[in-house]
Coordinates of C-alpha atoms in Angstrom, one line a residue:
M1 CA 56.8 -164.1 149.0
F2 CA 58.1 -161.7 146.3
S3 CA 61.0 -162.4 144.0
Q4 CA 62.7 -159.8 141.9
I5 CA 62.7 -160.9 138.3
V6 CA 63.5 -158.0 136.1
P7 CA 65.4 -154.8 136.8
L8 CA 63.4 -152.0 135.1
G9 CA 63.5 -148.3 134.9
L10 CA 60.1 -147.0 133.7
V11 CA 60.2 -143.3 133.2
L12 CA 57.0 -141.4 133.5
K13 CA 57.2 -137.6 133.1
S14 CA 60.9 -137.6 133.8
R15 CA 60.8 -139.6 137.0
V16 CA 61.6 -143.3 137.5
I17 CA 58.6 -144.9 139.2
V18 CA 59.5 -148.6 138.8
S19 CA 63.0 -149.8 139.7
A20 CA 62.1 -153.5 139.5
V21 CA 59.3 -155.8 138.6
Y22 CA 58.3 -158.3 141.2
V23 CA 56.3 -161.5 140.8
C24 CA 54.1 -162.8 143.6
N25 CA 52.6 -166.3 143.5
L26 CA 49.1 -165.2 144.3
T27 CA 47.9 -168.8 144.7
Q28 CA 50.1 -169.1 147.8
S29 CA 49.9 -165.6 149.2
A30 CA 47.2 -163.6 150.9
P31 CA 46.0 -160.2 149.7
A32 CA 48.1 -158.7 152.5
S33 CA 51.2 -159.6 150.6
L34 CA 50.2 -157.0 148.0
E35 CA 49.8 -154.2 150.4
P36 CA 53.4 -152.9 149.9
C37 CA 52.6 -152.3 146.2
K38 CA 51.8 -148.7 145.1
I39 CA 49.8 -150.0 142.2
F40 CA 49.1 -153.4 140.6
I41 CA 48.7 -154.3 136.9
A42 CA 46.6 -157.4 136.6
S43 CA 46.2 -159.7 133.6
R44 CA 44.1 -162.2 135.5
L45 CA 40.7 -161.5 137.2
H46 CA 41.6 -163.1 140.5
S47 CA 44.8 -161.1 140.8
A48 CA 42.8 -158.0 140.3
I49 CA 40.3 -159.1 142.9
L50 CA 43.1 -159.8 145.4
A51 CA 44.7 -156.4 144.7
T52 CA 41.3 -154.8 145.3
L53 CA 40.8 -156.7 148.6
A54 CA 44.3 -155.3 149.6
R55 CA 43.2 -151.8 148.5
V56 CA 46.0 -151.6 146.0
P57 CA 45.0 -149.4 143.1
S58 CA 45.0 -151.5 140.0
I59 CA 44.8 -151.6 136.2
C60 CA 43.1 -154.7 134.8
L61 CA 44.2 -156.0 131.4
Y62 CA 41.3 -158.4 130.9
Y63 CA 41.1 -161.2 128.4
V64 CA 37.4 -162.1 129.1
D65 CA 34.6 -159.8 130.2
K66 CA 34.7 -160.9 133.8
G67 CA 37.6 -158.5 134.4
R68 CA 35.8 -155.6 132.8
L69 CA 32.6 -156.4 134.7
F70 CA 34.4 -156.6 138.0
F71 CA 36.0 -153.2 137.4
E72 CA 32.7 -151.8 136.3
Q73 CA 31.0 -153.1 139.5
A74 CA 33.8 -151.5 141.6
G75 CA 33.3 -148.2 139.8
L76 CA 36.8 -148.4 138.3
S77 CA 36.1 -149.2 134.6
R78 CA 38.4 -146.3 133.6
F79 CA 41.3 -148.6 134.6
A80 CA 40.2 -151.7 132.7
R81 CA 41.4 -152.4 129.1
P82 CA 41.2 -155.5 126.9
I83 CA 44.6 -157.2 126.9
E84 CA 44.5 -157.2 123.1
M85 CA 45.3 -153.5 123.3
M86 CA 48.9 -154.5 124.1
T87 CA 49.2 -155.8 120.5
T88 CA 48.5 -152.5 118.9
K89 CA 51.0 -149.9 117.9
G90 CA 51.4 -147.3 120.7
S91 CA 49.8 -149.4 123.3
H92 CA 52.8 -148.9 125.6
R93 CA 52.0 -145.2 125.6
E94 CA 48.4 -145.8 126.6
L95 CA 49.5 -148.1 129.4
I96 CA 52.0 -145.5 130.6
D97 CA 49.3 -142.8 130.5
L98 CA 46.9 -145.1 132.4
T99 CA 49.6 -145.8 135.0
E100 CA 50.2 -142.1 135.5
Q101 CA 46.5 -141.5 135.9
L102 CA 46.3 -144.2 138.5
L103 CA 49.3 -142.9 140.4
G104 CA 47.6 -139.5 140.4
E105 CA 44.3 -140.9 141.7
T106 CA 45.7 -143.4 144.2
E107 CA 43.9 -142.1 147.3
A108 CA 40.6 -141.6 145.5
V109 CA 40.9 -145.1 144.0
K110 CA 41.5 -146.7 147.4
L111 CA 38.4 -145.0 148.7
E112 CA 36.4 -146.2 145.7
Q113 CA 37.7 -149.7 146.3
S114 CA 36.7 -149.6 149.9
Q115 CA 33.2 -148.3 149.1
A116 CA 32.7 -150.8 146.3
L117 CA 33.8 -153.7 148.5
E118 CA 31.4 -152.6 151.3
Q119 CA 28.5 -152.4 148.8
M120 CA 29.4 -155.9 147.4
K121 CA 29.4 -157.3 151.0
R122 CA 26.1 -155.8 151.8
Q123 CA 24.6 -157.1 148.6
L124 CA 25.9 -160.6 149.2
R125 CA 24.6 -160.6 152.8
D126 CA 21.2 -159.4 151.6
D127 CA 21.1 -162.0 148.7
L128 CA 22.1 -164.8 151.1
A129 CA 19.6 -163.8 153.7
Q130 CA 16.8 -163.8 151.1
A131 CA 17.9 -167.2 149.7
F132 CA 18.1 -168.8 153.1
E133 CA 14.8 -167.2 154.2
A134 CA 13.1 -168.7 151.2
V135 CA 14.7 -172.2 151.8
L136 CA 13.9 -172.2 155.6
R137 CA 10.2 -171.4 155.1

């Protein structure tokens, strides 16, 4: 499911938080495969959605507004950035700061993810019930 691809030592405030980078082929893996992750950095909307379903706190580097909108809907827009930010000088520092913030808010973010998903489910059920009610009349 996971394959180690790059040994990495990312130092945040004098502590190593990442000892390796792993890649998961999300087209062949369920959200449960992401559960061992402490955090997830997504550059694709669907990987961010799968991480959210697995309740893995995430950063979304979006290239179209769908990623930003999904994180807004989940109440997590503070962890969404346009991927173009990575081309600007000092962007690594912003990503490190954002990662530190996410690590510090892990439990709160998991709660926000759960609440947002429950709200989305309720809304979807209500919308579908209204649509079918109108069709079946």
